[in-house]
Coordinates of C-alpha atoms in Angstrom, one line a residue:
M1 CA 85.9 136.3 99.9
R2 CA 83.7 133.5 99.5
E3 CA 81.0 132.0 101.6
I4 CA 81.2 128.3 102.5
I5 CA 78.1 126.4 104.1
L6 CA 79.5 123.9 106.5
S7 CA 77.7 120.6 107.2
N8 CA 76.2 122.0 110.4
G9 CA 74.5 124.7 108.2
K10 CA 76.9 127.3 109.6
A11 CA 78.3 129.8 107.0
V12 CA 81.9 131.1 106.9
Q13 CA 83.7 133.7 104.9
V14 CA 86.9 132.8 103.7
E15 CA 89.2 133.6 100.8
C16 CA 90.5 129.9 100.7
L17 CA 88.9 127.1 102.9
S18 CA 91.9 124.9 102.7
C19 CA 94.2 127.6 104.0
A20 CA 91.6 128.1 106.8
L21 CA 91.3 124.6 107.8
T22 CA 95.1 123.9 107.5
S23 CA 96.1 127.0 109.4
G24 CA 93.6 126.2 112.1
K25 CA 91.6 129.3 111.6
I26 CA 88.5 127.3 111.0
M27 CA 88.1 124.2 112.9
P28 CA 86.4 121.0 111.3
D29 CA 84.0 119.3 113.3
G30 CA 86.0 117.0 115.6
G31 CA 89.4 118.7 114.7
V32 CA 92.2 117.5 112.7
I33 CA 92.3 113.6 112.3
T34 CA 96.0 113.4 111.5
E35 CA 98.6 115.8 109.7
T36 CA 102.2 115.6 108.9
K37 CA 104.6 118.3 108.0
Y38 CA 102.9 118.7 104.4
F39 CA 99.5 117.2 105.0
H40 CA 96.3 117.7 106.9
A41 CA 93.2 115.3 107.1
H42 CA 90.1 115.9 108.4
Q43 CA 86.5 115.2 108.4
D44 CA 84.6 116.8 105.0
V45 CA 83.2 120.1 106.6
A46 CA 80.4 120.2 104.1
Y47 CA 78.9 116.8 103.9
P48 CA 78.0 114.7 107.3
I49 CA 79.0 111.1 105.9
K50 CA 81.1 109.2 108.6
G51 CA 84.7 108.5 107.4
L52 CA 84.7 111.0 104.5
V53 CA 88.1 112.5 104.9
I54 CA 90.0 115.1 103.2
L55 CA 93.3 115.1 102.6
A56 CA 94.8 118.4 101.8
S57 CA 98.1 119.7 101.1
K58 CA 99.3 122.4 103.5
R59 CA 100.9 124.4 100.7
H60 CA 98.6 126.6 98.4
I61 CA 99.0 124.4 95.5
K62 CA 96.5 123.0 92.7
C63 CA 98.1 120.1 90.7
F64 CA 99.7 116.8 91.7
D65 CA 102.6 117.8 89.5
E66 CA 103.4 120.7 92.0
L67 CA 104.2 118.4 94.7
T68 CA 107.8 118.0 95.6
E69 CA 109.2 114.5 96.1
E70 CA 109.1 114.8 99.9
E71 CA 105.4 115.6 99.8
K72 CA 104.6 112.8 97.0
I73 CA 106.1 110.4 99.4
D74 CA 104.4 111.7 102.6
Y75 CA 100.9 112.2 100.6
I76 CA 100.9 108.4 99.4
Y77 CA 102.0 107.0 102.7
L78 CA 99.3 109.2 104.8
L79 CA 96.7 108.3 102.1
S80 CA 97.0 104.6 102.5
K81 CA 97.2 104.9 106.7
I82 CA 94.3 106.8 106.5
R83 CA 92.5 104.3 104.1
K84 CA 93.8 101.3 106.2
A85 CA 92.4 102.6 109.3
Q86 CA 89.0 103.5 107.6
R87 CA 88.9 99.9 106.7
E88 CA 90.0 98.3 110.1
V89 CA 88.6 100.9 112.6
L90 CA 85.3 102.0 110.6
G91 CA 84.8 99.0 108.8
I92 CA 84.7 100.6 105.6
E93 CA 84.9 98.2 102.5
Y94 CA 85.0 100.5 99.6
V95 CA 86.0 104.4 99.1
Y96 CA 85.9 106.4 96.0
Y97 CA 88.8 108.8 95.7
F98 CA 88.5 112.4 94.1
Y99 CA 91.0 114.9 93.1
N100 CA 90.4 117.9 90.8
E101 CA 92.5 120.5 90.0
D102 CA 90.0 123.1 88.8
T103 CA 89.2 123.6 92.6
T104 CA 89.2 126.8 94.5
H105 CA 91.0 124.8 97.6
H106 CA 94.3 123.5 97.9
F107 CA 95.1 120.2 96.3
H108 CA 93.2 117.4 98.2
T109 CA 92.0 114.0 97.9
W110 CA 88.3 113.1 98.7
M111 CA 88.1 109.7 100.5
V112 CA 84.1 109.2 100.2
P113 CA 83.4 105.7 101.6
R114 CA 80.6 103.7 99.9
Y115 CA 77.9 102.5 102.4
D116 CA 75.0 100.4 101.2
W117 CA 72.5 103.3 101.5
M118 CA 74.5 105.3 98.7
Y119 CA 74.0 102.6 96.2
D120 CA 70.2 103.9 95.9
F121 CA 71.7 106.6 94.0
G122 CA 73.8 104.4 91.7
R123 CA 77.4 102.8 91.5
S124 CA 79.1 105.0 89.6
V125 CA 80.9 108.2 90.1
E126 CA 77.9 109.8 88.9
S127 CA 76.2 109.0 92.0
V128 CA 78.4 110.8 94.4
R129 CA 77.0 114.1 93.7
P130 CA 73.5 113.2 94.7
V131 CA 75.0 111.2 97.7
L132 CA 76.7 114.3 99.2
L133 CA 73.8 116.5 98.6
H134 CA 71.4 113.8 100.5
A135 CA 74.1 113.7 103.0
R136 CA 73.9 117.4 103.5
N137 CA 70.1 118.1 103.1
N138 CA 68.8 114.9 105.2
M139 CA 71.8 113.5 107.4
N140 CA 72.4 116.7 109.6
N141 CA 70.6 115.5 112.5
E142 CA 71.9 114.7 116.1
E143 CA 71.9 110.8 115.6
N144 CA 74.0 111.3 112.3
M145 CA 76.2 114.0 113.8
K146 CA 77.2 111.6 116.6
E147 CA 77.9 108.7 114.5
V148 CA 80.3 111.0 112.5
M149 CA 82.0 112.4 115.5
D150 CA 82.5 109.0 116.8
A151 CA 84.2 108.1 113.6
I152 CA 86.4 111.0 113.6
N153 CA 87.6 110.1 117.3
V154 CA 88.2 106.3 116.4
L155 CA 90.2 107.5 113.3
T156 CA 92.1 110.1 115.3
L157 CA 93.1 107.4 117.9
A158 CA 94.1 105.0 115.4
L159 CA 96.2 107.1 113.2
N160 CA 98.0 109.1 115.9
K161 CA 98.4 106.3 118.6
R162 CA 99.9 103.8 116.6
E163 CA 102.9 105.0 114.5
A164 CA 103.2 101.7 112.7
F165 CA 99.6 101.5 111.7

């Protein structure tokens, strides 16, 4: 078991955070944004940044090359659908995508929006960690959490209401 600290400061004990999230044992703030047969999208549970979406495999795999053909098609379709919603309903102009295979979680992609305040930490991939830590340590307040929850609701409605999005 590992202890994971959520964005709200709550600690949870899990063997695999992705298994707990995709199975519904742990409910991310705002719930599931959207899901398919193969993937689950939710607000990142560790960093309170509006529109920071994690797209995780429901299967316990680590590497991109472990995806089946059906999962690959579903993945790129859902990833692009989420990105379009981020742009259209949240006004997110740019996103950094991260995927790493040496994770303790399932195969997943971070969709990290870039906001103007983030450029104070730099403009490269190296700026992301300080941005995430800043959000966890300084943005876990009522006003920001309301913005995060509002963004989750808007994304959820956009992604689940209009299939042709």
